[in-house]
């Protein structure tokens, strides 16, 4: 680059403007608003400035803490299931006959095309105690609402939301893991077979380590997505019973649009962002640093 | 070669600069164009004006889209939005500086104080005077709820409240009359729960419907949410109300704790619910044989009384308002007077069974034939009140949703009175002054 040559900057300028207006500015706006007692449509910069007041209030708010625990529970359950069942399905599809595989793979990915709010409604009917499919199946084993209260029980409602999430997200995991499985050279498996390795041994010694970059991508994408969960819970339970499924995003939404309390809602949203970074951002940064050190491309 | 490269860079830089300038100019230009457009439509006036009205979507909205075609003074476009997104969309539009997208705003009575406080709605008194509108046709108590500091902000239109809907055949099996007191209602629900495994269908999901229903029970017991600007749920009346709620939850249908009013309606239409607390807005669908398995046997009654007194329900009603940032406020006002006129309200009632807020239609024989549950609604509405809206009421009622939900989830295992007392203590810091 020569001195006074502005072309590189001009080429970068559109992207920088987009990043500034679409990402940076709303972020700063969100942080600034969280410092005000801002009720939608009524902001006076002098009168409404509360400094860290909204954050202090948040620390004392029992529903916020309950929502945080719920969100982390949902995220842990969602991710664990996504990875476990996604791996099972991917490996199963990979083991299928080459003629059947191209038929099964698109069928498995259908739930990806359905919007989360519709998925919530579908599963609401599935979990309907009066004739829902889940209770119809449970009745084969002599079980019913007393043994599994489903959406009606504090202890089980979040599990129902997690199951609905699995149904929606596992296809994405299957797509990503399948691409990883396809790229593993067959020679590795053949060599392992000659050494007498079992199916399980082949998976844990060859497939699993080779899929680490894909697992990291899934962990980051699905993890951040799960921490922000809103639609499925909104449609399934609305946060109940007794706030047992209240997620941070849903709680922020309720404060923003039920009480117009935008400042407090922004504070909750910023806290969600921070939690998301602490849980996944740091893990991802550390993994990338380690991968770079070991010469593995992440 | 180097020189050629340099020239190419210069041209590329010039081209990109022009693109950038052009893009920025176009962005700025759009705003001007918009405001010009609005200015033009304002200047046209009369039949050239297009008014955009927002309201919740569904059957009533579809019918209204047809009815507004008869309005000659302007074109009314109904932008219907899913109920749960309506408030958000209205607020975002009414906040717009200059002109918003909406001229006519559909306002729930509980939203009105906030909308007025934020200055989003147009006060209507000057227009009422100018066009000499006869305000005596409107229900005065509903009109009062939409009046702030002597200024009317909304003309009441659609109203709904909780009524009793029951399957006549099921009640025949029960063998006793339709419950007239809450004790009888609980006894009836218990009988169905214990003998047929069903129970009463109630909207006990954590949400506004549960609070609406509990509010009705509380008022009927003689209690109040707020007294002298302070929470008042530690009264004997409140204790009686929460006990009734607990008993109803105990003998409610399995799954009721996850039901909103629409889920209750579905249970009734599927023929699963022998008796229910239904919102009147859903009752017309109970009579439609294409939607309902009990269309022939469904019957309606007013809500039972408590302590020898009539039920004091919570009224939920809607009004048409004019957005403060409407480009055509005068035309918008004229259109809401037309929309809430007796003729239009009757047409809407006959089209879809919606219950008008105009008292005159309650005695209209044609309307009565079309809406068999109208007498039950009229009886229940006779003493109906609205939930508190002042100060931190909205936050308090949202917190109460969780308490009611906790009882609904496990009615046998909780001390409902203690929970309400605990809730009352936790709400001491709330400020309920307007």
XYZ file of C-alpha atoms in Angstrom:
732
model
C 0.000 0.000 0.000
C 1.391 3.355 -1.011
C 1.236 6.407 1.140
C -1.929 8.395 0.456
C -3.557 5.423 -1.205
C -7.167 5.440 0.081
C -8.502 2.667 -2.111
C -8.243 -0.056 0.548
C -10.156 2.153 2.977
C -12.779 2.941 0.384
C -13.182 -0.749 -0.362
C -13.619 -1.444 3.321
C -15.822 1.558 4.002
C -19.207 0.009 3.041
C -18.586 -2.959 5.315
C -17.361 -0.703 8.109
C -20.466 1.439 7.778
C -22.704 -1.619 7.910
C -20.853 -2.921 10.971
C -21.070 0.498 12.607
C -24.771 1.090 11.976
C -26.052 -2.476 12.248
C -23.888 -3.838 15.048
C -22.004 -1.199 16.961
C -24.595 1.581 17.164
C -27.513 -0.582 18.449
C -25.151 -2.131 20.995
C -24.100 1.252 22.327
C -27.726 2.436 22.226
C -28.777 -0.614 24.251
C -26.105 0.023 26.865
C -26.957 3.724 27.090
C -30.702 3.083 27.396
C -30.067 0.623 30.231
C -28.731 3.550 32.268
C -32.078 5.337 32.105
C -35.472 4.783 33.658
C -36.825 4.791 30.126
C -40.477 3.960 29.712
C -41.214 3.732 26.023
C -41.954 7.079 24.447
C -41.072 9.089 27.503
C -37.358 9.834 27.824
C -35.868 12.891 29.452
C -32.073 12.590 29.578
C -31.799 14.778 32.663
C -34.721 13.441 34.667
C -34.515 9.730 33.818
C -30.797 9.007 34.246
C -30.424 6.312 36.902
C -26.835 5.218 36.281
C -26.492 1.595 37.349
C -29.924 1.677 38.990
C -31.434 -0.833 36.587
C -28.519 -3.226 37.162
C -28.818 -2.909 40.934
C -32.552 -3.559 40.663
C -31.770 -6.579 38.490
C -29.447 -8.013 41.137
C -32.294 -7.790 43.671
C -34.943 -9.192 41.334
C -35.830 -12.798 42.192
C -37.497 -13.376 38.816
C -34.299 -12.287 37.037
C -32.251 -14.859 38.935
C -34.858 -17.523 38.350
C -34.822 -16.634 34.642
C -31.014 -16.869 34.619
C -31.067 -20.336 36.166
C -33.854 -21.385 33.777
C -31.909 -20.087 30.797
C -28.728 -21.885 31.807
C -30.701 -25.072 32.456
C -32.346 -24.786 29.063
C -29.012 -24.093 27.371
C -27.255 -27.019 29.033
C -30.099 -29.417 28.275
C -30.535 -28.151 24.752
C -26.836 -28.356 23.856
C -26.327 -31.744 25.489
C -29.255 -33.205 23.552
C -28.319 -31.469 20.320
C -24.826 -32.937 20.407
C -25.796 -36.379 21.674
C -28.806 -37.039 19.448
C -27.287 -35.121 16.530
C -24.214 -37.371 16.675
C -26.351 -40.507 16.908
C -28.440 -39.542 13.890
C -25.421 -38.424 11.848
C -23.530 -41.636 12.514
C -26.658 -43.646 11.764
C -27.179 -41.842 8.447
C -23.500 -42.287 7.600
C -23.812 -46.018 8.189
C -26.736 -46.334 5.779
C -26.592 -47.682 2.275
C -25.401 -45.024 -0.190
C -28.702 -45.204 -2.071
C -30.843 -44.612 1.012
C -28.636 -41.886 2.522
C -29.571 -39.100 0.054
C -33.259 -39.818 0.711
C -33.067 -39.904 4.497
C -30.876 -36.802 4.925
C -33.365 -34.250 3.468
C -36.252 -35.879 5.365
C -34.387 -35.524 8.638
C -33.737 -31.835 7.976
C -37.414 -30.866 7.457
C -37.916 -29.387 10.989
C -35.254 -26.794 10.140
C -37.710 -25.218 7.720
C -40.395 -24.628 10.347
C -40.371 -21.372 12.343
C -39.745 -21.718 16.099
C -43.103 -20.169 17.038
C -44.917 -22.782 14.918
C -42.771 -25.497 16.466
C -43.862 -24.216 19.864
C -47.511 -24.457 18.860
C -47.068 -27.932 17.318
C -45.492 -29.188 20.524
C -48.119 -27.473 22.642
C -50.675 -29.738 20.997
C -48.328 -32.717 21.255
C -48.077 -32.123 25.026
C -51.815 -31.512 25.434
C -52.892 -33.668 28.354
C -56.270 -34.246 26.708
C -55.398 -36.272 23.640
C -51.947 -34.925 22.761
C -49.655 -37.400 21.030
C -47.171 -37.523 23.906
C -49.897 -38.549 26.363
C -51.350 -40.986 23.862
C -47.966 -42.726 23.698
C -47.492 -42.554 27.463
C -50.895 -44.188 27.914
C -49.530 -47.357 26.233
C -47.327 -47.754 29.278
C -50.035 -46.897 31.762
C -48.632 -43.422 32.328
C -50.496 -40.132 32.340
C -50.529 -36.556 33.585
C -49.994 -37.650 37.186
C -46.657 -39.270 36.422
C -45.603 -36.725 33.799
C -47.391 -33.362 34.156
C -45.602 -32.014 31.077
C -46.250 -28.326 30.460
C -48.404 -28.177 33.598
C -45.579 -29.031 36.017
C -42.797 -26.704 37.155
C -40.349 -29.584 37.142
C -41.228 -30.853 33.681
C -42.255 -27.788 31.656
C -38.691 -26.795 30.806
C -37.896 -30.359 29.784
C -40.815 -30.147 27.333
C -39.357 -26.927 25.898
C -35.955 -28.603 25.570
C -37.485 -31.560 23.715
C -39.209 -29.169 21.287
C -35.877 -27.389 20.805
C -34.118 -30.693 20.051
C -36.681 -31.486 17.392
C -35.997 -28.187 15.702
C -32.231 -27.956 16.009
C -30.938 -31.513 15.672
C -31.296 -31.371 11.849
C -28.798 -28.488 11.789
C -26.393 -30.550 13.897
C -26.873 -33.491 11.543
C -25.992 -31.349 8.521
C -22.832 -29.986 10.118
C -21.666 -33.322 11.546
C -22.453 -35.182 8.323
C -20.217 -32.818 6.401
C -17.489 -33.554 8.943
C -18.001 -37.314 8.781
C -17.865 -37.303 4.990
C -14.515 -35.528 5.047
C -12.818 -38.173 7.237
C -10.698 -40.405 4.948
C -12.031 -43.953 4.769
C -8.475 -45.282 5.109
C -8.529 -44.499 8.831
C -11.543 -46.734 9.375
C -10.116 -49.509 7.190
C -6.845 -49.412 9.115
C -8.723 -49.522 12.403
C -10.820 -52.453 11.208
C -7.656 -54.359 10.289
C -6.445 -53.749 13.841
C -9.732 -55.209 15.117
C -11.280 -51.984 16.404
C -14.935 -52.135 17.360
C -17.584 -49.667 16.140
C -17.420 -47.760 19.432
C -13.625 -47.648 19.359
C -13.672 -46.366 15.777
C -16.065 -43.622 16.769
C -14.148 -42.443 19.838
C -10.663 -42.811 18.347
C -11.314 -41.539 14.814
C -14.687 -39.834 14.266
C -15.006 -37.931 17.535
C -11.563 -36.219 17.472
C -11.943 -35.418 13.774
C -15.298 -33.794 14.418
C -14.000 -31.383 17.095
C -14.053 -28.306 14.809
C -17.662 -29.099 13.880
C -18.604 -29.606 17.537
C -17.115 -26.203 18.345
C -19.159 -24.549 15.585
C -22.322 -26.249 16.851
C -21.524 -25.347 20.438
C -21.070 -21.700 19.550
C -24.056 -21.325 17.204
C -26.553 -23.435 19.141
C -25.275 -22.311 22.518
C -25.714 -18.626 21.806
C -29.045 -19.392 20.172
C -30.193 -21.380 23.216
C -29.212 -18.637 25.659
C -31.385 -16.245 23.675
C -34.348 -18.672 23.640
C -37.667 -16.910 23.263
C -40.073 -18.167 20.588
C -40.469 -21.789 21.634
C -41.032 -20.951 25.289
C -43.325 -18.039 24.421
C -45.540 -20.331 22.355
C -45.357 -23.340 24.686
C -45.785 -21.921 28.171
C -45.507 -18.126 28.140
C -42.945 -18.490 30.951
C -45.145 -20.495 33.335
C -46.090 -22.349 35.365
C -44.885 -20.177 38.215
C -42.053 -18.676 36.112
C -40.480 -22.122 35.806
C -39.813 -21.591 32.090
C -39.204 -17.849 32.187
C -36.082 -17.261 30.095
C -33.991 -14.091 30.167
C -35.153 -13.027 26.698
C -38.799 -13.634 27.562
C -38.419 -11.708 30.813
C -36.793 -8.812 28.965
C -39.605 -8.882 26.400
C -42.280 -8.845 29.099
C -40.653 -5.869 30.794
C -40.321 -4.045 27.493
C -43.751 -4.634 26.039
C -45.994 -5.481 29.005
C -44.693 -2.740 31.299
C -43.000 -0.453 28.726
C -39.962 -0.583 31.024
C -37.367 -0.362 28.252
C -34.440 0.666 30.456
C -34.811 -2.393 32.672
C -35.460 -4.650 29.677
C -32.236 -3.387 28.097
C -30.325 -4.093 31.312
C -31.618 -7.684 31.256
C -30.704 -8.003 27.570
C -27.186 -6.737 28.252
C -26.850 -9.237 31.084
C -27.946 -11.987 28.683
C -25.267 -10.865 26.243
C -22.631 -10.919 28.974
C -23.666 -14.382 30.152
C -23.569 -15.602 26.567
C -20.034 -14.278 26.192
C -18.873 -15.718 29.513
C -20.312 -19.148 28.762
C -19.437 -19.520 25.089
C -17.211 -16.645 24.000
C -14.354 -17.482 26.346
C -14.565 -21.216 25.579
C -14.432 -20.497 21.874
C -11.534 -18.049 22.148
C -9.551 -20.540 24.212
C -10.281 -23.365 21.800
C -9.143 -21.249 18.858
C -5.945 -20.281 20.664
C -5.259 -23.924 21.476
C -6.035 -25.024 17.932
C -3.710 -22.374 16.548
C -0.993 -23.544 18.891
C -1.428 -27.148 17.817
C -1.678 -26.213 14.173
C -5.258 -27.396 13.847
C -7.482 -25.195 11.800
C -10.661 -24.348 13.768
C 2.296 -0.608 -16.091
C 2.619 1.022 -12.680
C 1.117 4.225 -14.056
C -1.780 2.323 -15.589
C -2.399 0.585 -12.300
C -2.414 3.920 -10.474
C -4.940 5.353 -12.947
C -7.184 2.330 -12.538
C -7.074 2.747 -8.768
C -8.020 6.397 -9.103
C -11.014 5.568 -11.287
C -12.102 2.790 -8.953
C -11.809 5.155 -5.977
C -13.832 7.788 -7.807
C -16.498 5.235 -8.732
C -16.793 3.976 -5.161
C -16.982 7.532 -3.820
C -19.815 8.309 -6.210
C -21.635 5.117 -5.217
C -21.292 6.053 -1.563
C -22.504 9.613 -2.089
C -25.373 8.357 -4.261
C -26.350 5.811 -1.651
C -26.355 8.342 1.181
C -28.332 10.824 -0.914
C -30.884 8.144 -1.739
C -31.293 7.334 1.971
C -31.900 10.968 2.780
C -34.167 11.338 -0.209
C -36.497 8.575 0.911
C -37.399 10.442 4.061
C -38.292 13.560 2.119
C -40.328 11.542 -0.308
C -42.253 9.966 2.528
C -43.104 13.252 4.126
C -44.056 14.693 0.757
C -46.323 11.723 0.188
C -48.080 12.238 3.498
C -48.426 15.920 2.789
C -50.101 15.190 -0.504
C -52.604 12.814 1.016
C -53.411 15.335 3.723
C -54.003 18.024 1.131
C -56.353 15.821 -0.876
C -58.799 15.296 2.006
C -62.373 14.065 1.467
C -62.822 10.785 -0.321
C -59.184 10.781 -1.448
C -57.933 10.120 2.072
C -56.697 6.692 3.034
C -56.905 5.860 6.710
C -54.984 2.948 8.139
C -56.523 1.199 11.145
C -54.757 -1.398 13.238
C -56.464 -4.094 15.283
C -56.056 -7.750 16.221
C -56.503 -10.327 13.509
C -59.069 -13.105 13.309
C -62.652 -13.635 12.206
C -63.901 -10.298 13.530
C -61.164 -8.457 11.707
C -61.934 -10.284 8.458
C -65.579 -9.240 8.738
C -64.624 -5.679 9.557
C -62.495 -5.483 6.421
C -65.659 -6.143 4.443
C -67.815 -3.723 6.466
C -65.432 -0.757 6.122
C -65.824 -0.888 2.366
C -69.192 0.803 2.939
C -67.541 3.903 4.376
C -67.759 6.599 1.720
C -65.889 9.526 3.290
C -62.476 7.852 3.114
C -60.818 4.557 2.405
C -60.212 2.565 5.570
C -57.467 -0.028 5.355
C -57.413 -2.535 8.213
C -53.915 -3.694 9.092
C -54.679 -6.624 11.366
C -51.953 -8.012 13.560
C -51.749 -11.076 15.789
C -53.117 -10.157 19.200
C -49.854 -10.764 21.059
C -47.938 -8.437 18.742
C -50.564 -5.694 18.504
C -49.484 -3.564 21.448
C -45.845 -3.659 20.427
C -46.654 -2.665 16.838
C -48.991 0.116 17.946
C -46.432 1.589 20.326
C -43.622 1.523 17.814
C -45.827 3.293 15.280
C -47.286 5.849 17.645
C -43.765 6.729 18.787
C -42.727 7.755 15.287
C -41.904 11.390 14.932
C -43.865 13.201 12.244
C -46.464 10.811 10.923
C -46.934 7.183 11.834
C -48.371 4.409 9.707
C -51.606 4.234 11.667
C -54.450 6.725 11.924
C -56.910 4.565 13.871
C -55.722 2.659 16.908
C -57.591 -0.208 18.541
C -57.059 0.277 22.273
C -57.750 -2.095 25.148
C -59.026 -0.352 28.260
C -55.918 -1.360 30.233
C -53.601 0.152 27.626
C -55.402 3.481 27.507
C -53.778 5.174 30.547
C -50.256 4.388 29.331
C -50.996 5.515 25.794
C -52.498 8.758 27.080
C -49.650 9.351 29.539
C -47.156 9.059 26.706
C -49.161 11.457 24.561
C -49.760 8.950 21.768
C -53.531 9.412 21.486
C -55.467 12.401 20.223
C -57.907 13.948 22.745
C -61.309 13.841 21.090
C -63.346 16.487 22.958
C -62.855 19.269 20.392
C -63.969 17.015 17.546
C -66.896 15.685 19.594
C -68.038 19.261 20.070
C -67.333 20.295 16.483
C -69.307 17.407 14.977
C -71.922 17.379 17.751
C -71.529 13.664 18.402
C -74.238 12.154 20.613
C -72.183 10.601 23.420
C -75.249 9.236 25.217
C -75.258 6.212 22.893
C -72.086 4.902 24.522
C -71.941 2.977 27.790
C -70.994 5.657 30.289
C -68.828 3.479 32.562
C -66.822 2.239 29.578
C -66.489 5.783 28.298
C -65.266 6.863 31.742
C -62.507 4.263 31.579
C -61.282 5.856 28.367
C -61.467 9.406 29.746
C -58.439 11.078 31.332
C -58.631 14.542 32.908
C -61.995 15.156 31.290
C -60.715 14.319 27.796
C -62.207 11.367 25.906
C -59.484 9.402 24.130
C -61.369 6.432 22.754
C -64.878 5.463 21.646
C -65.848 2.057 23.103
C -66.718 -0.667 20.617
C -66.188 -4.354 21.342
C -66.594 -5.772 24.833
C -66.157 -9.163 26.420
C -66.254 -10.787 29.812
C -66.240 -14.224 31.415
C -69.453 -16.231 31.357
C -70.424 -19.779 32.199
C -70.650 -22.101 29.183
C -71.871 -25.638 29.745
C -72.969 -28.718 27.855
C -76.668 -29.263 28.541
C -76.337 -33.056 28.194
C -73.480 -33.147 30.698
C -75.470 -31.021 33.130
C -78.322 -33.501 32.704
C -76.013 -36.272 33.920
C -74.985 -34.083 36.865
C -78.657 -33.841 37.723
C -78.641 -30.494 39.484
C -79.387 -27.015 38.194
C -76.922 -24.611 36.650
C -74.668 -23.265 39.436
C -75.813 -19.925 40.770
C -73.187 -19.511 43.465
C -69.481 -20.269 43.497
C -70.072 -22.972 46.133
C -72.421 -24.698 43.694
C -69.923 -24.220 40.869
C -67.150 -25.863 42.883
C -69.490 -28.707 43.840
C -70.416 -29.169 40.186
C -66.759 -29.144 39.074
C -65.935 -31.648 41.814
C -68.697 -33.981 40.649
C -67.418 -33.980 37.080
C -63.824 -34.457 38.227
C -64.647 -37.363 40.516
C -67.333 -39.065 38.438
C -66.308 -38.441 34.850
C -62.612 -37.556 35.162
C -63.107 -34.177 33.557
C -63.884 -31.106 35.725
C -64.285 -27.452 34.918
C -62.263 -25.785 32.146
C -60.658 -22.564 33.373
C -57.911 -20.331 31.951
C -55.282 -20.976 34.642
C -52.132 -20.574 32.543
C -49.646 -18.000 33.828
C -50.994 -14.973 32.028
C -53.476 -12.142 31.891
C -56.600 -14.355 31.600
C -55.973 -15.924 34.994
C -55.604 -12.487 36.587
C -58.765 -11.250 34.843
C -60.738 -14.180 36.232
C -59.240 -13.914 39.705
C -59.994 -10.175 39.636
C -63.660 -10.969 39.077
C -63.698 -13.386 42.019
C -61.891 -10.855 44.224
C -64.300 -8.037 43.388
C -67.253 -10.362 43.918
C -65.949 -11.282 47.370
C -65.863 -7.558 48.160
C -62.090 -7.270 47.918
C -59.798 -4.828 46.162
C -56.330 -5.079 44.672
C -55.400 -1.609 45.835
C -56.682 0.660 48.581
C -55.345 4.139 49.332
C -52.489 3.675 46.885
C -51.283 0.486 48.622
C -51.666 -3.205 47.866
C -54.713 -4.633 49.661
C -54.505 -8.379 49.116
C -54.219 -9.175 52.821
C -57.956 -8.718 53.408
C -60.426 -11.456 54.376
C -62.127 -10.968 51.025
C -58.838 -11.619 49.212
C -58.307 -14.742 51.322
C -61.772 -15.994 50.357
C -61.068 -15.212 46.688
C -57.792 -17.124 46.624
C -59.485 -20.070 48.328
C -62.128 -20.129 45.587
C -59.379 -19.979 42.961
C -57.600 -22.881 44.660
C -60.758 -25.016 44.747
C -61.553 -24.300 41.115
C -58.004 -25.300 40.165
C -58.348 -28.447 42.247
C -61.423 -29.555 40.303
C -60.360 -28.183 36.938
C -59.689 -30.331 33.909
C -56.229 -31.866 33.574
C -54.096 -29.370 31.699
C -56.094 -26.305 32.721
C -53.004 -24.875 34.374
C -51.530 -24.515 30.875
C -54.641 -23.071 29.294
C -55.295 -19.612 28.028
C -58.875 -18.622 27.085
C -58.429 -20.067 23.587
C -57.411 -23.437 25.017
C -60.534 -23.417 27.195
C -62.580 -22.703 24.065
C -60.942 -25.646 22.296
C -61.742 -27.998 25.188
C -65.394 -26.885 25.035
C -65.617 -27.254 21.250
C -63.981 -30.693 21.376
C -66.737 -31.766 23.764
C -64.208 -32.490 26.537
C -65.330 -29.765 28.932
C -68.765 -30.263 30.527
C -68.621 -26.797 32.067
C -66.261 -23.890 31.600
C -65.441 -20.297 32.403
C -65.347 -18.919 28.872
C -64.567 -15.528 27.489
C -67.623 -14.273 25.595
C -65.518 -13.320 22.583
C -64.965 -17.025 21.892
C -68.572 -18.154 22.399
C -69.835 -17.632 18.856
C -67.502 -20.414 17.708
C -69.149 -22.805 20.207
C -72.358 -22.509 18.182
C -70.754 -23.228 14.830
C -71.357 -26.907 13.934
C -68.303 -26.865 11.691
C -66.048 -25.971 14.602
C -67.853 -27.347 17.602
C -68.895 -30.846 18.638
C -71.366 -29.354 21.114
C -73.015 -26.745 18.876
C -76.481 -28.165 19.596
C -76.125 -28.661 23.332
C -73.995 -25.738 24.465
C -75.741 -23.304 26.812
C -74.688 -20.125 28.554
C -75.334 -18.549 31.930
C -74.164 -15.544 33.859
C -71.318 -16.039 36.288
C -72.378 -17.349 39.716
C -72.596 -14.984 42.670
C -70.649 -14.987 45.907
C -71.826 -14.332 49.478
C -75.402 -13.847 48.240
C -74.330 -11.051 45.915
C -74.148 -10.895 42.129
C -70.860 -11.553 40.389
C -68.748 -8.468 39.777
C -66.769 -9.474 36.739
C -63.885 -7.793 35.017
C -64.869 -6.157 31.769
C -62.472 -6.299 28.925
C -63.319 -3.877 26.198
C -61.798 -2.100 23.243
C -62.179 1.329 21.784
C -61.237 3.117 18.612
C -58.798 6.001 19.069
C -57.007 8.435 16.806
C -53.200 8.366 16.797
C -51.658 11.685 17.780
C -49.241 11.401 14.860
C -51.983 10.705 12.326
C -51.704 12.862 9.220
C -55.506 12.983 8.987
C -56.847 13.281 12.542
C -60.151 14.887 11.602
C -61.000 12.262 8.987
C -59.836 9.576 11.409
C -62.190 10.919 14.094
C -65.138 10.905 11.698
C -64.351 7.325 10.749
C -64.285 6.106 14.368
C -67.665 7.724 14.982
C -68.931 5.806 11.948
C -67.279 2.558 13.080
C -68.931 2.794 16.513
C -72.333 3.832 15.201
C -75.301 1.609 16.027
C -75.693 0.556 12.409
C -72.086 -0.606 12.051
C -71.951 -2.232 15.470
C -75.119 -4.168 14.678
C -73.701 -5.283 11.328
C -70.584 -6.540 13.110
C -72.662 -8.332 15.750
C -74.776 -10.070 13.117
C -71.718 -10.988 11.081
C -69.699 -12.649 13.800
C -71.462 -12.498 17.155
C -69.189 -9.821 18.543
C -70.727 -7.964 21.448
C -70.978 -4.242 21.055
C -70.282 -1.767 23.818
C -73.401 0.158 22.769
C -76.139 -0.498 25.365
C -78.912 -0.085 22.771
C -77.915 -3.302 20.991
C -78.316 -5.446 24.119
C -82.089 -5.345 23.590
C -82.130 -5.653 19.821
C -84.176 -8.740 18.886
C -82.157 -9.510 15.755
C -78.909 -9.332 17.687
C -80.346 -11.420 20.525
C -81.327 -14.140 18.078
C -77.823 -14.162 16.622
C -76.063 -14.068 20.007
C -77.833 -16.359 22.489
C -75.174 -15.675 25.126
C -75.830 -11.931 25.038
C -78.138 -11.951 28.116
C -75.462 -13.809 30.118
C -72.879 -11.251 29.049
C -75.186 -8.309 29.752
C -75.960 -9.683 33.236
C -72.294 -10.240 33.997
C -71.286 -6.882 32.597
C -73.944 -5.062 34.616
C -71.595 -4.675 37.563
C -68.319 -5.313 35.811
C -65.198 -3.364 36.645
C -61.776 -3.107 35.148
C -58.464 -4.161 36.674
C -56.305 -1.446 38.238
C -54.110 0.461 35.806
C -52.501 3.199 37.883
C -48.810 3.363 38.759
C -47.126 -0.011 39.186
C -50.381 -1.953 38.729
C -49.175 -3.611 35.552
C -46.019 -4.933 37.256
C -48.011 -6.082 40.305
C -50.561 -7.944 38.159
C -47.755 -9.631 36.220
C -46.215 -10.817 39.499
C -49.645 -12.046 40.582
C -49.804 -14.207 37.450
C -46.941 -16.285 38.865
C -48.699 -16.720 42.231
C -51.943 -17.866 40.600
C -49.954 -20.163 38.334
C -48.168 -21.701 41.315
C -51.504 -22.519 42.948
C -52.953 -23.836 39.679
C -49.963 -26.101 39.180
C -50.335 -27.830 42.516
C -53.620 -26.817 44.171
C -53.492 -29.635 46.694
C -49.959 -28.989 47.888
C -49.832 -25.249 48.526
C -51.127 -22.935 51.216
C -52.851 -20.472 48.911
C -53.710 -17.961 51.621
C -50.117 -17.866 52.882
C -48.843 -17.415 49.329
C -51.143 -14.465 48.755
C -50.109 -12.934 52.067
C -46.465 -13.350 51.118
C -47.174 -11.753 47.757
C -48.975 -8.883 49.439
C -45.935 -8.247 51.667
C -43.611 -8.350 48.663
C -45.657 -5.666 46.907
C -45.405 -3.061 49.658
C -42.882 -0.976 47.734
C -45.051 -0.652 44.657
C -46.527 2.768 44.035
C -50.080 2.662 42.752
C -50.717 6.342 42.584
C -51.637 7.578 39.114
